[in-house]
Amino acid sequence: MKKEKLLEVKGLKKYFPVMAGVFRHKIADIKAVDGVSFDIKEGETLGLVGESGCGKTTIARCITLLYMPTEGEIIYRGKDITKMKGKELKKFRREVSMIFQDPYLSLNPRLPIGEIVGEPLEIHGIAKGKEKDKIVMSLLREVGLEEYHIYRYPFAFSGGQKQRIAIARALALTPKLIIADEPVSGLDVSIRASILNLLKELQRKHNLTMLFISHDLSVVKYMSERIAVMYLGKIVEIAESNKLFEKSVHPYTQALISAIPEPDPTIRKKEFIILKGEVPSPLNPPSGCRFHPRCPLAMPICSKEEPKLKEVENEHLVACHLAS
Amino acid sequence: MRWTEDLRKEPLLEIRHLKTYFYSDEGVVRAVDDVSLNIGRGEVLGVVGESGCGKSTLALSILRLIRPPGKIVGGEIIFDGNDLLKLSEEEMRKIRGAKISMVFQDPTSCLNPVFTVGSQIEEAVILHQKLKGKERLAKVIEMLRKVRIPSPEERYKNYPHQFSGGMRQRVMLAIALSCNPDLLIADEPTTNLDVTIQAQVLSLMKDLQREFKSSILLVTHNMGVIAKMSDRVAVMYAGKIVEVADVIPIFEKPYHPYTEALLRSIPKISKIIERLESIPGVVPSLVNPPPGCRFHPRCRYAKEICKREEPPLIEIEPGHLVACHLHK
């Protein structure tokens, strides 16, 4: 059975202007996301992985319309969300929610948990007062917290518990799509596993669709059915999770996988693929393939022509001249 | 096994019953509470644990860099036959940077933004070596070349802001290694770096360690980095060392339930894992740690005795030390 596409991103671009001079005129653009296309099918988790500054978070913020895309379409259930207005937009916002990286910053320290988790219910006119508290309590139970926690303030909770509260808030409106932006990066290893498991369970139970963003490939692998690898504002490879690890095609994906120190000392002789240099600035990305200055397999064509994202096998897309 | 044998003969550094406490408003934080540990010559010892377990405090205690309200309240740190805790501040300064040096987690805040990178490496050389003029500059450039900074003859004139995060950490390594120390303490040296840059820095550290024959005390929370780098591993939990062994047995046959649980809670790329195991509860407060074994409230094997009596760290196999009532 072929699952239906819940969200389709087509040619998404987001540029941030760089201003300078007395009159703050625009001198350049930071091309944070520069022509990205992918889709997420209903009930699936798509992992989005890449190093810092590659544009992962910008994509997340475009999908939730926290940023207005510079160009491109984001199609949710057949409709372009960038053109939505009024009631339609409000309905979309109900169906999509986001979990942020830092629960210390994403929870208002002056509000009790009941208000934090219940706020979306009030905004969307779903429940108020006692009824709202009841829903909040059941949400808290669902994420592994206690009912009486609704009267407490965020400072009374540990990092892992705070992230649970953020998850409860994200679930309050029974969303269809969850955007999780590095939800476990700020947590300790022993806490991380329980949050990942919770997200997996909730996803199964509510048949949620998820975009799971992380810089950690092993976490993304654990969570996702398919993985998209980003480099400097572009997607370089998308494949089914296991396939990506067994048969990655793009040299960047290969280097990224090999760079992860695996917690197994018996395979430590396996040498890293050491990339030259660092990620270039998105202000002035390299010509042609953006990875070519660091690519161990670069050919003359790579600096001239930009490779397109093409299907090399069923459901396996690669943007590399070597693959074509 | 090789390391344990060497160690018996002649450890480079011997920590005995070290206690470092912080006297905070909320009470005494026992960050390092009776820790004993040896580091052999040329050995890479990994210290692993979660945040707040005392691993950084342990590292700083060796160099006596604990500031009030923290204080080293007991124990011995024997280095080259001398107890570092008994040395005068002057004598200690001769050891810091020359015989024992350190690399920190955040290279940006460790480098002075108003001095050039070259002058900051030079400072370490001036303090501990008798090189002058051109020789000194040559040494600085040589160090930059050793840490693989491209065109060091030019780059030594640059300021830290002109370097990227990975390059700054390499400059820190150049400073730390400029006086050819016997022991390098690296406290989460790659935690702030991206994976591909982390791979660069780790392989550089490994090569430099072979070249300089220094011992390394590598403090990190990342089990992958530990597996890649260390010869021997010490696992810390709530201010105590719970297990010490060579790197392969620690990963293949962990005895302590905490080590076991920690290893099972991390996702791997070489295996498909359906469900990770999580450790219930949270890391306890060090002001008021649980009685008995500090891990017992989160331990799935906890028995009655674990709540009452603190398990001693004992050798259950040659070179494999565990502090757990299950293994005696």
XYZ file of C-alpha atoms in Angstrom:
652
model
C 0.000 0.000 0.000
C 1.391 3.313 -0.966
C 0.992 5.871 1.760
C -0.304 9.258 0.923
C 1.843 12.340 1.056
C 0.864 14.508 3.967
C 3.335 17.258 3.265
C 5.217 18.129 0.156
C 7.950 20.726 0.026
C 8.813 21.969 -3.460
C 11.787 24.162 -4.283
C 11.807 25.788 -0.863
C 14.143 28.761 -0.491
C 14.702 30.961 2.495
C 17.173 33.811 2.271
C 18.051 36.126 5.098
C 19.176 39.566 3.988
C 22.454 40.970 5.255
C 22.184 44.692 5.904
C 25.001 47.196 6.064
C 25.790 50.868 5.859
C 24.071 53.912 7.292
C 20.831 53.249 5.431
C 20.853 49.529 6.186
C 20.680 48.541 2.577
C 20.876 44.926 1.594
C 24.357 43.838 0.570
C 23.889 40.093 0.302
C 21.716 37.135 1.157
C 22.437 34.285 3.500
C 21.062 31.383 1.563
C 20.037 29.279 4.540
C 17.786 26.998 2.516
C 18.357 27.068 -1.199
C 15.964 24.996 -3.245
C 14.913 22.018 -1.171
C 12.265 19.489 -2.170
C 11.029 16.500 -0.222
C 7.838 14.946 1.018
C 6.590 13.291 4.169
C 4.067 10.510 3.928
C 1.242 10.022 6.347
C 2.293 8.226 9.527
C 5.970 8.251 8.643
C 8.968 9.768 10.386
C 11.338 11.573 8.086
C 14.716 12.276 9.617
C 16.545 15.428 8.593
C 20.231 15.374 9.385
C 23.133 17.739 8.789
C 25.807 19.761 10.523
C 25.173 23.044 12.272
C 24.283 25.854 9.923
C 23.104 23.625 7.084
C 19.530 24.917 7.246
C 17.688 22.165 9.121
C 16.038 24.478 11.604
C 15.167 27.003 8.906
C 13.219 24.285 7.100
C 11.385 23.434 10.309
C 10.510 27.069 10.841
C 9.308 27.480 7.272
C 7.000 24.473 7.576
C 5.445 25.870 10.753
C 5.315 29.300 9.072
C 7.454 30.861 11.760
C 9.429 32.098 8.759
C 7.797 33.029 5.487
C 9.674 31.201 2.722
C 11.417 33.374 0.134
C 10.354 31.046 -2.630
C 8.791 27.661 -3.132
C 5.704 25.784 -2.103
C 4.839 23.870 1.027
C 1.849 21.725 0.222
C -0.112 20.280 3.119
C -2.955 17.972 2.138
C -3.010 19.399 -1.364
C -2.912 23.065 -0.387
C -0.037 25.507 -0.353
C 0.289 26.755 3.213
C 2.228 29.858 2.213
C -0.955 31.116 0.560
C -3.319 30.177 3.375
C -5.174 32.858 5.279
C -7.692 33.249 8.096
C -9.619 30.174 9.179
C -7.779 27.852 6.867
C -4.450 28.910 8.314
C -5.707 28.529 11.852
C -6.839 25.001 11.074
C -3.400 24.239 9.639
C -1.735 25.555 12.761
C -3.876 23.222 14.821
C -2.678 20.245 12.881
C 1.021 21.024 12.975
C 3.021 21.498 16.125
C 6.639 21.838 17.012
C 8.984 20.590 19.711
C 12.046 22.748 20.211
C 15.582 21.890 21.190
C 15.867 23.734 24.445
C 13.004 23.137 26.873
C 14.578 25.681 29.220
C 13.835 28.395 26.677
C 10.650 27.095 25.124
C 8.642 26.984 28.379
C 7.602 30.298 29.927
C 9.108 30.350 33.436
C 6.274 32.486 34.795
C 3.442 30.150 33.881
C 2.396 26.964 35.668
C 2.481 23.788 33.599
C -1.316 23.728 33.384
C -1.260 27.070 31.567
C 1.671 26.169 29.326
C 0.164 22.923 28.129
C -3.401 24.275 28.125
C -2.701 27.505 26.251
C -3.144 26.039 22.774
C -6.515 24.609 23.863
C -7.659 28.061 24.885
C -6.308 29.830 21.815
C -8.144 27.460 19.540
C -11.297 27.608 21.667
C -11.363 23.924 22.440
C -11.589 23.941 26.208
C -11.504 26.295 29.157
C -11.333 26.128 32.936
C -11.928 22.736 34.541
C -12.395 21.003 31.248
C -9.049 22.304 30.058
C -7.349 21.130 33.243
C -8.795 17.685 32.699
C -7.357 17.468 29.202
C -4.011 18.781 30.457
C -3.923 16.152 33.193
C -4.514 13.353 30.743
C -1.811 14.781 28.472
C 0.638 14.896 31.375
C -0.126 11.288 32.224
C 0.417 10.355 28.633
C 3.938 11.778 28.613
C 4.809 10.124 31.915
C 4.238 13.000 34.345
C 1.823 13.281 37.263
C -1.534 15.073 37.344
C -0.585 17.356 40.219
C 2.257 18.751 38.119
C -0.165 21.169 36.485
C 0.218 23.547 39.413
C 4.006 23.583 39.295
C 6.301 25.943 37.423
C 8.975 24.909 34.917
C 11.904 25.484 37.327
C 10.706 22.546 39.414
C 11.440 20.092 36.619
C 14.576 18.476 35.256
C 15.614 18.827 31.614
C 14.033 15.525 30.618
C 10.776 16.359 32.394
C 10.693 19.771 30.732
C 11.013 18.158 27.359
C 8.085 15.898 28.329
C 6.053 19.007 29.117
C 6.972 20.452 25.722
C 5.824 17.212 24.120
C 2.526 17.336 26.045
C 1.983 20.876 24.770
C 2.735 19.781 21.225
C 0.123 17.022 21.544
C -2.566 19.227 23.091
C -4.359 19.932 19.828
C -4.124 16.340 18.580
C -1.913 17.367 15.666
C -1.262 15.316 12.549
C 2.260 16.514 11.935
C 4.954 17.043 14.547
C 8.156 18.907 13.794
C 10.762 17.874 16.348
C 13.815 20.116 16.114
C 16.731 18.481 17.944
C 14.438 17.383 20.784
C 17.101 15.438 22.665
C 20.299 17.371 21.974
C 20.275 19.152 25.306
C 19.665 16.021 27.346
C 21.931 13.538 29.040
C 22.350 10.099 27.481
C 20.365 8.219 30.087
C 17.431 10.638 29.747
C 17.683 10.836 25.964
C 16.619 7.231 25.463
C 13.411 7.661 27.435
C 12.385 10.757 25.455
C 13.111 9.022 22.147
C 11.068 6.026 23.240
C 8.218 8.275 24.337
C 8.150 10.018 20.952
C 8.138 6.657 19.187
C 5.283 5.333 21.320
C 3.174 8.442 20.892
C 3.738 8.376 17.186
C 2.473 4.824 16.908
C -0.467 5.421 19.197
C -1.731 8.560 17.478
C -0.517 7.710 13.992
C 1.497 10.928 13.925
C 3.603 12.064 11.035
C 6.936 13.435 12.146
C 9.799 15.461 10.813
C 12.653 14.598 13.127
C 15.609 16.948 12.944
C 18.963 16.162 14.504
C 22.665 16.495 13.902
C 23.170 13.025 15.359
C 22.890 10.327 12.710
C 22.542 7.495 15.172
C 19.544 9.174 16.827
C 17.974 9.915 13.447
C 18.471 6.323 12.424
C 16.744 5.086 15.547
C 13.743 7.324 14.955
C 13.143 7.504 11.231
C 11.942 5.390 8.343
C 13.520 7.659 5.782
C 16.404 10.088 6.147
C 17.260 13.250 4.253
C 20.847 14.482 4.494
C 21.453 18.224 4.169
C 24.591 20.125 3.334
C 24.771 23.893 3.159
C 21.144 24.613 2.343
C 20.610 21.661 0.006
C 19.454 18.101 0.349
C 22.194 15.840 -0.972
C 20.624 12.434 -0.391
C 17.299 10.957 0.668
C 16.852 7.261 1.263
C 15.186 4.706 3.402
C 16.933 4.629 6.752
C 18.677 1.256 6.459
C 19.559 1.787 2.849
C 21.249 5.074 3.669
C 23.584 3.340 6.070
C 24.255 0.326 3.867
C 24.474 1.891 0.445
C 24.947 5.622 0.757
C 25.970 7.154 -2.542
C 26.823 10.772 -1.832
C 30.412 11.270 -0.618
C 29.180 13.664 2.068
C 26.768 11.090 3.480
C 29.565 8.543 3.472
C 31.907 10.889 5.314
C 29.213 11.829 7.801
C 28.487 8.178 8.581
C 32.151 7.321 8.907
C 32.799 10.317 11.175
C 30.499 9.026 13.893
C 32.530 7.367 16.597
C 30.612 4.157 17.194
C 30.404 2.986 20.813
C 32.202 -0.232 20.006
C 35.960 -0.396 20.579
C 36.383 -3.510 18.430
C 35.656 -1.548 15.261
C 37.733 1.484 16.125
C 40.414 0.561 13.663
C 37.934 1.588 10.992
C 39.402 4.870 9.847
C 37.404 8.037 9.611
C 36.957 9.547 6.187
C 38.529 12.859 7.107
C 37.062 15.749 5.179
C 39.266 18.663 4.279
C 38.428 22.031 5.784
C 35.157 23.219 7.189
C 31.622 23.911 6.041
C 31.750 27.056 3.845
C 29.600 30.076 4.558
C 26.058 30.075 3.157
C 26.686 33.744 2.353
C 28.906 32.776 -0.502
C 28.493 29.080 -1.234
C 30.910 27.355 -3.635
C 29.928 27.119 -7.284
C 28.594 23.910 -8.752
C 28.202 21.203 -6.171
C 28.493 22.911 -2.803
C 30.425 20.015 -1.398
C 33.128 19.946 -4.080
C 35.890 21.851 -2.186
C 35.802 19.214 0.543
C 34.879 16.193 -1.543
C 37.548 13.493 -1.788
C 36.110 12.358 -5.134
C 35.557 15.741 -6.793
C 35.783 15.871 -10.573
C 36.178 18.911 -12.868
C 32.443 19.039 -13.563
C 31.613 19.354 -9.861
C 32.872 22.909 -9.590
C 30.960 23.992 -12.687
C 27.605 22.357 -12.649
C 25.230 21.861 -9.805
C 24.054 18.253 -9.542
C 20.312 17.719 -9.387
C 18.570 15.499 -6.876
C 17.831 12.384 -8.925
C 16.396 8.985 -8.152
C 19.128 6.320 -8.382
C 16.929 3.558 -7.095
C 13.390 3.320 -5.859
C 12.940 5.951 -3.129
C 16.652 6.713 -3.081
C 17.534 10.190 -4.320
C 21.026 11.586 -4.660
C 22.434 14.906 -5.816
C 25.882 13.986 -7.065
C 27.605 13.870 -10.446
C 29.114 10.512 -9.553
C 25.688 8.958 -9.282
C 24.569 9.886 -12.774
C 45.754 -6.440 29.591
C 48.870 -4.667 28.418
C 47.884 -1.428 30.124
C 47.096 -2.950 33.447
C 50.477 -4.628 33.563
C 52.339 -1.448 32.700
C 50.332 0.367 35.263
C 51.322 -1.879 38.098
C 54.951 -1.171 37.342
C 54.938 2.549 37.049
C 51.902 4.792 36.903
C 52.496 8.353 35.711
C 49.780 9.754 37.887
C 48.210 8.210 40.921
C 45.084 9.674 42.441
C 44.358 8.351 45.908
C 41.109 8.970 47.772
C 40.632 12.393 46.221
C 37.787 14.452 47.621
C 36.756 17.761 46.089
C 33.785 19.458 47.679
C 31.944 22.656 46.861
C 30.574 24.586 49.807
C 27.404 26.063 48.320
C 24.448 27.753 50.018
C 22.427 24.600 49.667
C 25.009 22.438 51.373
C 28.204 20.602 50.593
C 28.324 19.341 47.014
C 30.488 16.249 46.995
C 31.513 16.528 43.357
C 34.439 14.140 43.659
C 34.006 11.834 46.597
C 36.827 9.472 47.406
C 38.122 8.741 43.930
C 41.228 6.638 43.297
C 42.610 6.252 39.808
C 45.895 5.599 38.022
C 47.110 6.756 34.654
C 49.943 4.865 32.990
C 52.695 6.318 30.818
C 51.549 6.808 27.248
C 48.076 5.675 28.124
C 44.769 7.229 27.073
C 42.392 6.974 29.998
C 38.785 7.843 29.240
C 36.590 9.160 32.033
C 32.941 8.895 31.083
C 29.795 9.983 32.864
C 26.740 12.182 32.583
C 26.666 15.873 33.307
C 27.140 16.630 36.967
C 28.864 13.363 37.803
C 32.092 15.120 38.771
C 34.259 14.228 35.795
C 35.282 17.813 35.026
C 35.917 18.529 38.697
C 38.191 15.503 38.777
C 40.126 16.859 35.791
C 40.443 20.335 37.303
C 41.477 18.941 40.680
C 44.552 17.329 39.136
C 45.807 20.752 38.082
C 44.584 22.314 41.312
C 42.372 24.676 39.391
C 39.431 24.388 41.780
C 38.191 27.801 42.828
C 36.202 28.705 45.928
C 33.598 27.723 47.006
C 35.225 24.523 45.823
C 38.060 22.931 47.726
C 40.136 19.797 47.582
C 39.524 18.449 51.045
C 41.442 15.227 51.006
C 43.507 12.669 49.185
C 46.739 12.574 47.270
C 47.667 13.136 43.645
C 51.058 11.600 43.054
C 52.752 12.765 39.884
C 56.364 11.817 39.187
C 56.825 10.882 42.817
C 55.502 14.162 44.228
C 52.137 14.827 45.797
C 50.722 17.694 43.745
C 48.465 18.686 46.609
C 51.491 19.413 48.810
C 53.381 21.592 46.321
C 53.543 25.372 46.703
C 51.661 27.505 44.214
C 54.994 28.413 42.597
C 56.016 24.809 42.105
C 52.552 24.007 40.804
C 52.870 26.728 38.163
C 55.963 25.017 36.828
C 53.962 21.864 36.317
C 50.891 23.409 34.744
C 51.355 23.775 31.012
C 54.788 22.186 31.091
C 54.287 18.714 32.489
C 50.514 18.571 32.701
C 48.441 20.644 30.322
C 44.795 20.902 29.569
C 42.365 21.407 26.689
C 38.873 22.607 27.511
C 35.475 22.147 25.959
C 34.968 25.649 24.638
C 38.036 26.917 22.769
C 36.362 30.245 22.043
C 36.290 31.301 25.658
C 39.759 29.916 26.341
C 41.586 31.979 23.755
C 42.103 35.664 24.406
C 40.350 37.584 21.622
C 42.770 40.553 21.694
C 45.999 38.621 21.172
C 47.089 36.814 18.048
C 46.983 33.056 17.978
C 50.766 32.998 17.580
C 51.400 35.102 20.652
C 49.185 32.858 22.736
C 51.170 29.790 21.748
C 54.358 31.779 22.322
C 53.245 32.598 25.859
C 53.293 28.934 26.793
C 56.741 28.580 25.212
C 58.135 31.656 27.023
C 56.916 30.404 30.373
C 58.454 26.992 30.183
C 61.237 26.929 27.587
C 64.379 28.930 27.035
C 63.879 29.727 23.388
C 64.560 33.209 22.004
C 63.644 35.267 18.960
C 63.622 33.345 15.714
C 63.827 29.977 17.406
C 60.748 30.783 19.413
C 58.816 31.860 16.351
C 59.951 28.715 14.563
C 58.597 26.682 17.453
C 55.229 28.456 17.251
C 54.978 27.831 13.529
C 56.058 24.229 13.983
C 53.314 23.690 16.559
C 50.705 25.197 14.253
C 51.901 22.938 11.467
C 51.717 19.913 13.752
C 48.059 20.621 14.477
C 47.502 20.928 10.719
C 46.657 24.597 10.434
C 47.122 25.423 6.743
C 49.891 27.946 5.896
C 51.027 28.461 9.509
C 53.623 31.081 8.483
C 50.703 33.371 7.707
C 48.074 32.208 10.121
C 50.079 32.732 13.309
C 49.464 36.460 12.888
C 45.689 35.936 12.927
C 43.352 36.561 15.829
C 41.103 33.837 17.245
C 37.975 35.255 15.572
C 39.556 34.570 12.192
C 39.650 30.873 13.026
C 36.735 28.453 12.945
C 35.674 26.369 15.929
C 37.618 23.292 14.878
C 40.746 25.361 14.170
C 40.516 27.084 17.553
C 40.410 23.719 19.264
C 43.514 22.750 17.282
C 45.221 25.938 18.454
C 44.361 24.912 22.011
C 46.014 21.569 21.315
C 49.082 23.391 19.963
C 49.321 25.447 23.160
C 48.799 22.393 25.333
C 51.409 20.322 23.536
C 53.985 23.081 22.958
C 55.989 22.087 26.020
C 55.715 18.376 25.373
C 53.741 17.512 28.511
C 53.709 14.096 30.120
C 49.983 14.323 30.656
C 47.321 16.046 28.596
C 43.947 16.499 30.218
C 41.225 16.912 27.590
C 37.860 17.905 29.012
C 35.131 17.284 26.415
C 37.480 18.475 23.648
C 35.075 17.803 20.788
C 31.658 18.269 22.349
C 30.971 21.610 20.676
C 32.186 20.529 17.272
C 30.290 19.081 14.336
C 30.828 15.379 13.645
C 33.058 15.818 10.621
C 35.177 18.356 12.514
C 35.146 16.114 15.575
C 36.565 13.338 13.413
C 39.353 15.694 12.293
C 40.247 16.701 15.844
C 40.074 13.162 17.230
C 42.346 11.711 14.579
C 44.733 14.626 15.108
C 44.780 13.951 18.857
C 45.508 10.306 18.264
C 48.414 11.099 15.913
C 49.848 13.729 18.258
C 49.620 11.364 21.176
C 51.667 8.811 19.259
C 54.194 11.481 18.322
C 54.549 13.151 21.733
C 54.052 9.936 23.712
C 51.974 11.847 26.242
C 49.356 10.246 28.415
C 45.866 11.594 27.912
C 43.074 11.875 30.417
C 40.044 12.180 28.166
C 36.890 13.381 29.877
C 33.682 13.025 27.873
C 30.068 11.938 27.996
C 30.252 10.442 24.511
C 30.667 6.666 24.567
C 31.597 6.694 20.884
C 34.545 9.014 21.495
C 35.606 6.824 24.420
C 35.484 3.689 22.285
C 37.494 5.338 19.546
C 40.202 6.907 21.683
C 40.810 5.220 25.014
C 42.975 2.357 26.158
C 41.258 2.160 29.516
C 37.964 3.572 30.757
C 36.708 4.801 34.123
C 32.952 5.231 34.516
C 31.820 7.899 36.978
C 28.445 8.248 38.607
C 27.460 10.873 41.185
C 30.984 11.704 42.305
C 32.243 8.132 42.459
C 34.028 5.795 40.125
C 31.827 2.769 39.603
C 33.877 0.770 37.116
C 37.376 0.798 35.621
C 38.629 -1.564 32.946
C 40.368 -1.805 29.598
C 38.248 -0.435 26.807
C 37.134 -3.703 25.217
C 35.897 -5.440 28.387
C 34.022 -2.309 29.446
C 32.010 -2.373 26.249
C 31.711 -6.118 25.845
C 31.310 -7.258 29.409
C 30.324 -4.372 31.662
C 29.798 -5.495 35.248
C 28.259 -2.446 36.816
C 24.520 -2.050 36.134
C 25.066 1.659 35.420
C 27.669 0.993 32.725
C 25.429 -1.673 31.266
C 22.370 0.584 31.229
C 24.353 3.500 29.794
C 25.583 1.368 26.914
C 22.105 0.073 26.179
C 20.612 3.543 26.114
C 22.631 4.814 23.170
C 21.508 4.292 19.596
C 24.061 2.763 17.239
C 24.520 3.016 13.530
C 25.827 -0.485 12.986
C 22.824 -2.168 14.552
C 19.089 -1.912 14.160
C 17.584 -1.346 17.570
C 13.829 -1.498 17.992
C 13.702 -0.030 21.449
C 16.360 1.678 23.515
C 16.538 0.951 27.177
C 16.238 3.979 29.334
C 17.433 4.470 32.886
C 14.525 5.488 35.112
C 14.787 8.555 37.313
C 17.386 11.295 37.219
C 20.999 11.767 38.283
C 20.856 12.384 42.052
C 21.857 15.624 43.699
C 25.396 15.599 45.032
C 24.389 17.630 48.080
C 22.309 14.811 49.364
C 23.247 11.646 47.516
C 21.283 8.455 48.160
C 22.673 6.297 50.987
C 24.472 3.072 50.190
C 25.202 2.638 46.517
C 24.398 5.931 44.826
C 22.918 4.213 41.835
C 20.467 2.020 43.768
C 17.306 4.140 43.231
C 17.738 3.735 39.470
C 19.195 0.242 39.454
C 17.073 -2.636 38.260
C 19.036 -5.197 40.254
C 19.020 -3.251 43.541
C 18.899 -5.396 46.654
C 18.395 -4.571 50.321
C 22.115 -4.233 50.974
C 22.514 -1.652 48.202
C 20.380 0.816 50.131
C 22.448 0.515 53.274
C 26.033 -0.149 52.440
C 28.306 1.571 50.008
C 30.014 -0.953 47.742
C 33.824 -0.638 47.603
C 35.688 -0.520 44.304
C 37.261 -3.965 44.060
C 39.172 -5.865 41.429
C 37.055 -8.767 40.239
C 39.170 -9.674 37.255
C 42.749 -8.628 36.603
C 42.531 -4.934 35.811
C 38.744 -4.806 35.994
C 37.472 -2.882 39.012
C 33.813 -2.627 39.957
C 31.944 -1.022 42.837
C 28.787 -3.102 43.082
C 27.302 -5.481 45.633
C 26.292 -7.883 42.866
C 29.907 -8.596 42.053
C 32.171 -9.603 44.853
